[in-house]
C-alpha positions as a Python dict, from the first residue, in 0.01 Angstrom:
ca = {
    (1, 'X'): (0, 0, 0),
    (2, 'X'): (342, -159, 8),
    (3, 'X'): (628, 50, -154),
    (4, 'X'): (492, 355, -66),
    (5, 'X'): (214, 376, -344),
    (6, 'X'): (-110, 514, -162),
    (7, 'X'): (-437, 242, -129),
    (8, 'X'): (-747, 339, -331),
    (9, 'X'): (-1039, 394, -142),
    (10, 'X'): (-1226, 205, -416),
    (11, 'X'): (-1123, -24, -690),
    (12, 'X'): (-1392, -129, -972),
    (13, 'X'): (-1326, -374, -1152),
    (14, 'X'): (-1473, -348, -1537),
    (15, 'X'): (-1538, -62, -1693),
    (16, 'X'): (-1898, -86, -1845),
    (17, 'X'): (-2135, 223, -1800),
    (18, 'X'): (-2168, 139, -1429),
    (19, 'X'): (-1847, 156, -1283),
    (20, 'X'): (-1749, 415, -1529),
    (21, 'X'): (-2028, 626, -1387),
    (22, 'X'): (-1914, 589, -1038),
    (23, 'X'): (-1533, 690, -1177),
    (24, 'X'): (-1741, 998, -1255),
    (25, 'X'): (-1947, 1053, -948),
    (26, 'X'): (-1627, 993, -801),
    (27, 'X'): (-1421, 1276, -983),
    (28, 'X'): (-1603, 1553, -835),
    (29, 'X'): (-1532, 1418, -452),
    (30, 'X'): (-1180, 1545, -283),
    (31, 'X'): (-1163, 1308, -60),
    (32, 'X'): (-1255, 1011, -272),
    (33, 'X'): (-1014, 789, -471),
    (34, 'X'): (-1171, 586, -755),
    (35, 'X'): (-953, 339, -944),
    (36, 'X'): (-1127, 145, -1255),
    (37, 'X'): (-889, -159, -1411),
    (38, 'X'): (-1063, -270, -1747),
    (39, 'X'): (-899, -601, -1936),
    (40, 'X'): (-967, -453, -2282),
    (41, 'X'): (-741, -201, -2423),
    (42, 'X'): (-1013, 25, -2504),
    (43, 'X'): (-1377, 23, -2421),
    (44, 'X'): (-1641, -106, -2636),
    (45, 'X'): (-2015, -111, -2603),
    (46, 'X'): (-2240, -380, -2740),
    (47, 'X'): (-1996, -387, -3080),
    (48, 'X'): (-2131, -675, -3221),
    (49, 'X'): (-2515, -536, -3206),
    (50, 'X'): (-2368, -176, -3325),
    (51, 'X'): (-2628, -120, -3572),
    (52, 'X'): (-2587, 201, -3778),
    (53, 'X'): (-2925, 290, -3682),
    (54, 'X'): (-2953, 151, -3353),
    (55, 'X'): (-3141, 402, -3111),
    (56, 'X'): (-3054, 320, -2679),
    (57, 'X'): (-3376, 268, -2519),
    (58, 'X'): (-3345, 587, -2261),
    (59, 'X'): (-3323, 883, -2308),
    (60, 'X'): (-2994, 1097, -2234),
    (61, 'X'): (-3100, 1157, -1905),
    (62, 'X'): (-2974, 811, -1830),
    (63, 'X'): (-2625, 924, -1879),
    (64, 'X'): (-2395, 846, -1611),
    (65, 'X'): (-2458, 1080, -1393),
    (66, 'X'): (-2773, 1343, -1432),
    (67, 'X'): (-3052, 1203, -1255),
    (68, 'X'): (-2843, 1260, -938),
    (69, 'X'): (-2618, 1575, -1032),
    (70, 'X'): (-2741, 1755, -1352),
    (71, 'X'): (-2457, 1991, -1296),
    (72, 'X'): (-2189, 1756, -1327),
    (73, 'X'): (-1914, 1812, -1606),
    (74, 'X'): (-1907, 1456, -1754),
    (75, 'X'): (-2294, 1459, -1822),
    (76, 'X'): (-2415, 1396, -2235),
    (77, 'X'): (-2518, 1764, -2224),
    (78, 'X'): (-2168, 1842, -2167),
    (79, 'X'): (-2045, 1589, -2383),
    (80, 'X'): (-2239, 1774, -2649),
    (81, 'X'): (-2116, 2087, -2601),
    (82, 'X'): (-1784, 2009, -2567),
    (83, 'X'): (-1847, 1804, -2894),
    (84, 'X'): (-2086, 2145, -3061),
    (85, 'X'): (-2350, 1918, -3148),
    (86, 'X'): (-2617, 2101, -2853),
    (87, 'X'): (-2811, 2255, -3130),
    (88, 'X'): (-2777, 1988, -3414),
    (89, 'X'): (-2919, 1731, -3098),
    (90, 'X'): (-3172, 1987, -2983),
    (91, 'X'): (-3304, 2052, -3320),
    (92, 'X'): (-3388, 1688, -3377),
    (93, 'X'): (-3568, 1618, -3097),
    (94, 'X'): (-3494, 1273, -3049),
    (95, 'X'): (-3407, 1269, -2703),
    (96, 'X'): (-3305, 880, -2727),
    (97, 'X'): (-2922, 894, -2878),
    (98, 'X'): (-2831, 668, -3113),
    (99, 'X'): (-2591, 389, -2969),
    (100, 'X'): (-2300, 502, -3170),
    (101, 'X'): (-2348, 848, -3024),
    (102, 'X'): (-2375, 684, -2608),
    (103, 'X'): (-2039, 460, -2703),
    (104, 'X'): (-1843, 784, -2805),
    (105, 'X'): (-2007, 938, -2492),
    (106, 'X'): (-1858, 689, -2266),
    (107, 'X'): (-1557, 701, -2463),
    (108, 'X'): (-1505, 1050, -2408),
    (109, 'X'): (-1578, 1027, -2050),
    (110, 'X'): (-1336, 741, -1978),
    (111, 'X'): (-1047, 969, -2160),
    (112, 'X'): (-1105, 1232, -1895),
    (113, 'X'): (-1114, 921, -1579),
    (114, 'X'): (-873, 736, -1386),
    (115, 'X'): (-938, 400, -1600),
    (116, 'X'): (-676, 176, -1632),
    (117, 'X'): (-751, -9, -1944),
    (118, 'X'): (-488, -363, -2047),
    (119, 'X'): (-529, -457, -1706),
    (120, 'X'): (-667, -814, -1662),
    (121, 'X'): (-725, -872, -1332),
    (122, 'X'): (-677, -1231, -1210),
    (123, 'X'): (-695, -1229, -789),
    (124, 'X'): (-823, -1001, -544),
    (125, 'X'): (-782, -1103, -176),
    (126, 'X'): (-831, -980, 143),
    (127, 'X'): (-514, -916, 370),
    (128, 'X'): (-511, -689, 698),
    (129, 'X'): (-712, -374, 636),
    (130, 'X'): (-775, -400, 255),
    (131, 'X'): (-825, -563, -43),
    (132, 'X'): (-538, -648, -291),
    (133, 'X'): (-588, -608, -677),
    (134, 'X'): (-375, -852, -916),
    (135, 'X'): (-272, -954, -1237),
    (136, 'X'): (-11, -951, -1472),
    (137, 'X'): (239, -679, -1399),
    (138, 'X'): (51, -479, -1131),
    (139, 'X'): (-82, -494, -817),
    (140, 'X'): (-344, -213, -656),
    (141, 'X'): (-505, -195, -346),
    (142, 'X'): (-803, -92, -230),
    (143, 'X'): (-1056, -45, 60),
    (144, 'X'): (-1295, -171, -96),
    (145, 'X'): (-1417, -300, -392),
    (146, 'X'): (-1708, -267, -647),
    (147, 'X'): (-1752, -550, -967),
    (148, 'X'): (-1879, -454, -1285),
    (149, 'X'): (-1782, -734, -1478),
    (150, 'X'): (-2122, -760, -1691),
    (151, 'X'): (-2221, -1023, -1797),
    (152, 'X'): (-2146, -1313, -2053),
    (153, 'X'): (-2349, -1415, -2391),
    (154, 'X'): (-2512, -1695, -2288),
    (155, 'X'): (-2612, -2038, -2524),
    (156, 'X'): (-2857, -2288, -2405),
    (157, 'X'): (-2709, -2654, -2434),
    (158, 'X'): (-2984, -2703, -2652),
    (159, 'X'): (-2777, -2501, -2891),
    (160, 'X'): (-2468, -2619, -2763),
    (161, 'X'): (-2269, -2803, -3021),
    (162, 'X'): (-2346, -2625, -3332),
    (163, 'X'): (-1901, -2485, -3368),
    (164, 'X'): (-1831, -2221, -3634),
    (165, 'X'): (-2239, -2275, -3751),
    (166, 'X'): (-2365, -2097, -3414),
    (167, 'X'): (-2342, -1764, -3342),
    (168, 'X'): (-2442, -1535, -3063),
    (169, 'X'): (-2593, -1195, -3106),
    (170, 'X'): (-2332, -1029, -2921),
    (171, 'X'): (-2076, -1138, -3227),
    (172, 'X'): (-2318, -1052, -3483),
    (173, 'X'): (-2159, -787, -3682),
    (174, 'X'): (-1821, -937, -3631),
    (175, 'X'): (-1901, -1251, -3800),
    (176, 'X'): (-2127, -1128, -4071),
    (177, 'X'): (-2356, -1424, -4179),
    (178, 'X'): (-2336, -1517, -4513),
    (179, 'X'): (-2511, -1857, -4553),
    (180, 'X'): (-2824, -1921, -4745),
    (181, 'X'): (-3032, -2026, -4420),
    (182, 'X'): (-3020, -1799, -4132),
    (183, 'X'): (-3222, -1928, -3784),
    (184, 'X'): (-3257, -1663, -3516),
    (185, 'X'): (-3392, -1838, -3196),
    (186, 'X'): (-3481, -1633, -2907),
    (187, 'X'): (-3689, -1284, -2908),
    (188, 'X'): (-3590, -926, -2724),
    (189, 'X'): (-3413, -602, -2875),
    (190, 'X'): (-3159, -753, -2959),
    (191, 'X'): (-3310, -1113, -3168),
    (192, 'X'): (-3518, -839, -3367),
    (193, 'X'): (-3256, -611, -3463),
    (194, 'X'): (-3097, -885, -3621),
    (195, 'X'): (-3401, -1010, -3795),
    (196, 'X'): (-3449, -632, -3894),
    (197, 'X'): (-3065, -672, -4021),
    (198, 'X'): (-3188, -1007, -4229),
    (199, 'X'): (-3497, -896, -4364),
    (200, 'X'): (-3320, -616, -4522),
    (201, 'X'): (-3063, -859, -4653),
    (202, 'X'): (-3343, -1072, -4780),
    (203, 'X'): (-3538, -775, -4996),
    (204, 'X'): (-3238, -705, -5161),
    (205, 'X'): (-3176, -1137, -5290),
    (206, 'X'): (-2950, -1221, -4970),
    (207, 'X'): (-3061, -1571, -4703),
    (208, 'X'): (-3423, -1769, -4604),
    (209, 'X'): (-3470, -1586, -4235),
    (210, 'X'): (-3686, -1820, -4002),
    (211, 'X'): (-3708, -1656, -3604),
    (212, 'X'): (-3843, -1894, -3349),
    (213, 'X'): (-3885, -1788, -2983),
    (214, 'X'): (-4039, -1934, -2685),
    (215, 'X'): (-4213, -1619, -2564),
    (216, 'X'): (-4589, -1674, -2694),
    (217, 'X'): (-4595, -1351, -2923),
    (218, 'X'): (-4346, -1103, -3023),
    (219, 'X'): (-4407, -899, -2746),
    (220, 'X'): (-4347, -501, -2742),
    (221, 'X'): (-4152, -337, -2450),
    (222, 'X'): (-4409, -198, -2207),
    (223, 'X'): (-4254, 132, -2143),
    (224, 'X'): (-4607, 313, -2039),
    (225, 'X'): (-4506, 552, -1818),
    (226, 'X'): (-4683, 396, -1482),
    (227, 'X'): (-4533, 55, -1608),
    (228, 'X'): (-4182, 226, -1646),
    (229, 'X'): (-4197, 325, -1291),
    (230, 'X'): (-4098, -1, -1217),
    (231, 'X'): (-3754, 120, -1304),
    (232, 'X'): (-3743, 385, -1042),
    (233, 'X'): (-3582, 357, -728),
    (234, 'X'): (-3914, 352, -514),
    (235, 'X'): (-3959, 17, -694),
    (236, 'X'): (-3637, -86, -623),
    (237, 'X'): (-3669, -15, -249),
    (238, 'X'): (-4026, -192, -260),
    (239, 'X'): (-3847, -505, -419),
    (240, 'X'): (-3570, -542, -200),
    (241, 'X'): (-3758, -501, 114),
    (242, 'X'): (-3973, -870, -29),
    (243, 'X'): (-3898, -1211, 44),
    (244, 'X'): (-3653, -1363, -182),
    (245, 'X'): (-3885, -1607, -308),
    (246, 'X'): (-4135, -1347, -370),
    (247, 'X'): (-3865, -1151, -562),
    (248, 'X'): (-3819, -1444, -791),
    (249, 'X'): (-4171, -1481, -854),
    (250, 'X'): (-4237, -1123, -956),
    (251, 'X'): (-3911, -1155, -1148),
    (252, 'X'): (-4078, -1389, -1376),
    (253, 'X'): (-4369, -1183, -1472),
    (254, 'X'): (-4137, -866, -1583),
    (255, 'X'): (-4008, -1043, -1877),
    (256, 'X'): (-4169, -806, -2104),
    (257, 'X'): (-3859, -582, -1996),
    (258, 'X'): (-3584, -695, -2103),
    (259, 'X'): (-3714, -1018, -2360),
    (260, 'X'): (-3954, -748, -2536),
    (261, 'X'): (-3892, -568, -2810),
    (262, 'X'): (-3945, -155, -2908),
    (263, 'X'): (-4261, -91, -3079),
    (264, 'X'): (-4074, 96, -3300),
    (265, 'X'): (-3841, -202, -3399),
    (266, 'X'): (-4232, -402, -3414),
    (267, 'X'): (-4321, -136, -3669),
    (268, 'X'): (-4020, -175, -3884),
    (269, 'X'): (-4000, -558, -3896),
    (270, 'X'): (-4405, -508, -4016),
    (271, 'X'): (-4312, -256, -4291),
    (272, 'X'): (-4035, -492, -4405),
    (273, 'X'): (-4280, -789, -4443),
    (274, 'X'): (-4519, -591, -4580),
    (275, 'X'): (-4292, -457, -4877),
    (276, 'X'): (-4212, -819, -5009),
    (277, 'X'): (-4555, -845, -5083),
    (278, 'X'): (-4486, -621, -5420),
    (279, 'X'): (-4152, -871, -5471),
    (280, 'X'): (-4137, -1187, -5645),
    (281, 'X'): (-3851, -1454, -5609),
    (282, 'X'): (-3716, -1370, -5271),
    (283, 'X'): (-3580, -1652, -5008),
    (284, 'X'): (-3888, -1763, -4775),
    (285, 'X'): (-3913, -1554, -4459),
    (286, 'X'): (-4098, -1776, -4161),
    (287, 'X'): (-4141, -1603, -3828),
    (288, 'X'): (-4274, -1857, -3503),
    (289, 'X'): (-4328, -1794, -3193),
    (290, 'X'): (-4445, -1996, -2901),
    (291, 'X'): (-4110, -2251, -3005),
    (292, 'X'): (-3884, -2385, -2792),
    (293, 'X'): (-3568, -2555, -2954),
    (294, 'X'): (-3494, -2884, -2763),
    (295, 'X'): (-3216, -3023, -2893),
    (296, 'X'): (-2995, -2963, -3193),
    (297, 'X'): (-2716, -3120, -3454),
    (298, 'X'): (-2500, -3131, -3773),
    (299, 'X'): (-2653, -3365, -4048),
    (300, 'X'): (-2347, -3496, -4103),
    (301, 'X'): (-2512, -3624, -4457),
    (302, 'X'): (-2619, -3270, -4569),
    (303, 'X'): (-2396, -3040, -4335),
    (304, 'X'): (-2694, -2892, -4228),
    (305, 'X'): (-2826, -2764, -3907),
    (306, 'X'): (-3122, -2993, -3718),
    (307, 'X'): (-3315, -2790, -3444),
    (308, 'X'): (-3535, -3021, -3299),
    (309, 'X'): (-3836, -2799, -3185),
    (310, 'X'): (-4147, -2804, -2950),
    (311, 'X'): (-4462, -2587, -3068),
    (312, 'X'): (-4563, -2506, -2732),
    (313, 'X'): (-4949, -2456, -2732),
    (314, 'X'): (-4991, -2795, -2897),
    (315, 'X'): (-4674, -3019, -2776),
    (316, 'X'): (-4652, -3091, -3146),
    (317, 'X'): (-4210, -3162, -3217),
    (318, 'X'): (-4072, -3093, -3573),
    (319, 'X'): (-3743, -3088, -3738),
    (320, 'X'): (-3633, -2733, -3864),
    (321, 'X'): (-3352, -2733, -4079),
    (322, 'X'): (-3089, -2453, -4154),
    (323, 'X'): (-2749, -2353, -4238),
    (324, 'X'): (-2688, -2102, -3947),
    (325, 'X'): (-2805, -2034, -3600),
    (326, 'X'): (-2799, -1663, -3452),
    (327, 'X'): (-2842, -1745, -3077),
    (328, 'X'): (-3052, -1420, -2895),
    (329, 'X'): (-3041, -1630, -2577),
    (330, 'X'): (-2942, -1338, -2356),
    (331, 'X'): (-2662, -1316, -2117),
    (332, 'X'): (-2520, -1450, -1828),
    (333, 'X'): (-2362, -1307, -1499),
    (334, 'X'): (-1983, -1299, -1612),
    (335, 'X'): (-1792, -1561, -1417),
    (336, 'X'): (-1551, -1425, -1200),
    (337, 'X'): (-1256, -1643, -1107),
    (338, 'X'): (-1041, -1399, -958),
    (339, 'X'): (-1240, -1402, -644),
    (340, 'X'): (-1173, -1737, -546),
    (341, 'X'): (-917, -1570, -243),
    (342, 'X'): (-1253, -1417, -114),
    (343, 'X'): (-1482, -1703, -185),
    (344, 'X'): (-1458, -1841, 173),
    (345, 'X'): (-1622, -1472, 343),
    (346, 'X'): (-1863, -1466, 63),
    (347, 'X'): (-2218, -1540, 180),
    (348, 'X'): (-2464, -1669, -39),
    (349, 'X'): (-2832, -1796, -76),
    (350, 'X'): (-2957, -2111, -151),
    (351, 'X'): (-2967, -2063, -518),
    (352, 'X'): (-2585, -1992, -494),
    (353, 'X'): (-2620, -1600, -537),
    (354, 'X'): (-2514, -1288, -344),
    (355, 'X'): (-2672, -1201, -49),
    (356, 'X'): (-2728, -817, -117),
    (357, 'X'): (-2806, -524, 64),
    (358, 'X'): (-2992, -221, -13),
    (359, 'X'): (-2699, -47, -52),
    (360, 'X'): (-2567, -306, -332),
    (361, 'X'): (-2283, -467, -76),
    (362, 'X'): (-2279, -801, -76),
    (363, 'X'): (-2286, -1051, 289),
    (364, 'X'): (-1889, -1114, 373),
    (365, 'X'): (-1797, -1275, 694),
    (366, 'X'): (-1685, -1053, 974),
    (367, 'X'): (-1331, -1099, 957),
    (368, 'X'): (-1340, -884, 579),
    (369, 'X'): (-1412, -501, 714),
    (370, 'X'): (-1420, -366, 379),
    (371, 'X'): (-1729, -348, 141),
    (372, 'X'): (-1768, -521, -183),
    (373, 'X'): (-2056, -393, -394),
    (374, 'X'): (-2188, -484, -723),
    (375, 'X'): (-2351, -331, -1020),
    (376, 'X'): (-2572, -521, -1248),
    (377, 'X'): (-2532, -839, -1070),
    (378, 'X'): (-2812, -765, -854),
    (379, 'X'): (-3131, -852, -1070),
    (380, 'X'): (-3262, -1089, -829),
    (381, 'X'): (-3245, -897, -505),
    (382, 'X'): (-3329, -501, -679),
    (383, 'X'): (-3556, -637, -910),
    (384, 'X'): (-3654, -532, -1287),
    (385, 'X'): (-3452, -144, -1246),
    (386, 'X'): (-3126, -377, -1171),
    (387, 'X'): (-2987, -383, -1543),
    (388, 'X'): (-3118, -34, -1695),
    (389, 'X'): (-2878, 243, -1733),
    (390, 'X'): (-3134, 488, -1595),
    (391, 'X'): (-3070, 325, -1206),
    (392, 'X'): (-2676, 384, -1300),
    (393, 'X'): (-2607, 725, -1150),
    (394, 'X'): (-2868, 626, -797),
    (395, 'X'): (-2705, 257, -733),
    (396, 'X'): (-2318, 451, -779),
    (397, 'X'): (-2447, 781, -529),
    (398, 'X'): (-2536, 520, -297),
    (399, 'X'): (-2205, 358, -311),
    (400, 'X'): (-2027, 653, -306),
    (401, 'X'): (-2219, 794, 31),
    (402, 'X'): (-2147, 428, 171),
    (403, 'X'): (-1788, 435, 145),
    (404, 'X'): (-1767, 781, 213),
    (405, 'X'): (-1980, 789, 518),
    (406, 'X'): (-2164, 1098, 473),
    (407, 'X'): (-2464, 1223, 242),
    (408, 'X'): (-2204, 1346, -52),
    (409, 'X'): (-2534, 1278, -349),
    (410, 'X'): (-2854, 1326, -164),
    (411, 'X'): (-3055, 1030, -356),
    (412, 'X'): (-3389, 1124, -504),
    (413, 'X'): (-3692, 1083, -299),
    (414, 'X'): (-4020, 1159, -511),
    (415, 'X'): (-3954, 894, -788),
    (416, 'X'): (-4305, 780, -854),
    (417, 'X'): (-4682, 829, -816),
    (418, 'X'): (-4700, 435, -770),
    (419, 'X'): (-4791, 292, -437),
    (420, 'X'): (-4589, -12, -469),
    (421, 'X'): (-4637, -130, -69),
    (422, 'X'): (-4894, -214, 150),
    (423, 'X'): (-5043, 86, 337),
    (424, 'X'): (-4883, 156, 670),
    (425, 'X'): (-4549, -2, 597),
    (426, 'X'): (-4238, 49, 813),
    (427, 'X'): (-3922, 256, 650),
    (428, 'X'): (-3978, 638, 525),
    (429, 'X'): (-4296, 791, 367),
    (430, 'X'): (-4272, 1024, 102),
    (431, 'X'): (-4463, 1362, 81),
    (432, 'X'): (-4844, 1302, 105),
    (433, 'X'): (-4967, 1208, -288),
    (434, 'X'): (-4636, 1129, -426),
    (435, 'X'): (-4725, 775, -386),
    (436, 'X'): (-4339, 713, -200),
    (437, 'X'): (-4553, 542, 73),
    (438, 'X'): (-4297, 235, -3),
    (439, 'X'): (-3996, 441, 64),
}
């Protein structure tokens, strides 16, 4: 690095669970230099879903680092003890920590990593033998490279148009709605916490709560144990080793994981409904699914909102009419503009996505010798596992023995009973009866 500063052999970009897990993989490895730049000034998790009650969907195994080194010092069992809550977590035994409890988790891991947060970074470029890292007032370099940018709340242009009377679920608790109408459209964890969050409002006087959503039922999570896995790296292996339009096909079907919602949540949202039987005068509650908003507007007239909907099952449109929209429309893949340098030696597919490997690197032309690998931006090649923080600590042990060259996290073999490939596949067989035959 010029002026004598020493390169990184790795610089992540974003500091989300996923790169902050390989910062922490990382620590424990002499020879292995980790830098993490972060454009906040501090991290934050979810914020605007931050629910007081709000349980993660995995357990604390799926911290950053366990399921491939349950020994390591920045595990949540370490976090505990360091924080002498072991017994008061134990006792409960409610193995699934609340989200408050995983944000203070990463938190304190970050405090004891290299992460440098206030750092925006706006290029990164190839040039010689490694990759340079800019923005305002710095500069780091790096042989290679790893984004974990996230991704982006995302609003349908159906929705688009709506100003200060739209809001997205990911701003939720930072723009409290107080309006007399509140429209949630679109299902998943997220869309039903909310509603969860209205309902409650509505028992005790507060807004009319409609929730439309295209998916044909409020559909639970399917987290039965052969279903979950799905989320295991034997799946992951069996996904990426398909076509890519088969990948896209099956990708379709596994929307009940991640546009589903906890059965617990389910339960709750019942009980709710159920108690404003026994009250009188409340605001009108209306809950539709099988909806899909086509268009919508500002009465100019009334200042209300017009969503013009489709039922689906019986192409019948109407006219739903409301003073706010909460949009639980999901997320995007972030944009990332500071790779424009490296656009050129990117390779993509047809659909305008990264070409990736097993190994989470992405296709670069020949002339770029280093390795740029992404987390969570690989739904479409590693399938369904791609986005769940239980894959975390497996996708960053296989980065970290790819730029290290050597086994430094031996990756876990027996993951499943599941059979996911055809019988007499090429590639690795597991132990006879662990059903790793797709390995």
């Amino acid at each position: 690095m010029s002026g004598g500063k020493a390169v990184a052999d790795v610089v992540a970009i974003g500091c989300g669970p996923f790169n902050l897990g390989l910062a922490a993989l990382a620590s424990t490895v002499d020879d292995l230099d980790v830098v993490v730049l972060e454009a906040r000034p501090e991290l934050r998790w979810h914020s605007g879903v931050m629910f007081g009650d709000a349980v993660l969907q995995v357990n604390f195994l799926a911290d950053l680092v366990t399921l491939v080194d349950p020994t390591h010092p920045l595990s949540f069992l370490a976090y505990l003890r360091d924080a002498d809550r072991l017994y008061p977590f134990y006792v409960r035994e409610r193995f699934h920590p609340t989200r408050r409890e995983y944000e203070d988790y990463l938190r304190w891991a970050a405090s004891r990593l290299p992460v440098r947060f206030s750092h925006t970074v706006t290029s990164a470029r190839w040039a010689d033998d490694r990759f340079v890292v800019s923005g305002p007032g710095f500069s780091v370099e790096g042989r290679h490279l790893v984004l974990g940018v996230g991704t982006a709340p995302s609003v349908p242009p159906a929705l688009a148009g709506l100003g200060d009377r739209l809001v997205h679920s990911s701003d939720y608790l930072h723009r409290s709605p107080t309006a007399d109408r509140v429209t949630v459209v679109g299902s998943g964890q997220s869309g039903a916490e909310i509603v969860l969050d209205l309902l409650r409002r509505n028992l005790d006087g507060g807004p009319a709560v409609t929730w439309l959503t295209r998916t044909p039922v409020f559909a639970p999570l399917d987290y039965t144990k052969l279903v979950l896995e799905m989320t295991t790296p034997s799946y992951v292996r069996h996904f990426h080793s398909l076509p890519q339009d088969r990948r896209d096909a099956l990708r379709a079907e596994h929307w009940r994981h991640y546009r589903a919602i906890s059965a617990e949540t389910l339960e709750e949202l019942h009980d709710l409904l159920y108690r404003r039987e026994w009250e009188h005068g409340l605001a009108p509650v209306e809950l539709r699914p099988g909806v899909a908003v086509a268009s919508s507007a500002v009465d100019p007239a009334s200042g209300e909102v017009v969503l013009t909907c489709a039922h689906r099952d019986t192409g019948r449109t109407f006219r739903h009419r409301t003073d706010l929209v909460v949009a639980a429309t999901g997320y995007a893949q972030a944009p990332t503009p500071f790779l424009e340098p490296l656009e050129p030696h990117v390779r993509r597919d047809d659909q305008g996505r990264y070409v990736v490997a097993l190994d989470h690197s992405i296709a670069l032309d020949p002339p770029v010798t280093g390795r740029v690998f992404v987390a969570n931006a690989d739904l479409h090649s590693h399938g369904v596992a791609a986005p769940d923080l239980g894959i975390g600590a497996v996708r960053n042990a296989t980065i970290v023995n790819a730029v290290t060259g050597r086994e430094v996290y031996p990756l876990p073999e027996h993951t499943a009973y599941t059979s996911f490939s055809a019988p007499g596949g090429s590639g690795r067989r597991g132990d006879a009866g662990r059903g790793d035959d797709d390995d």
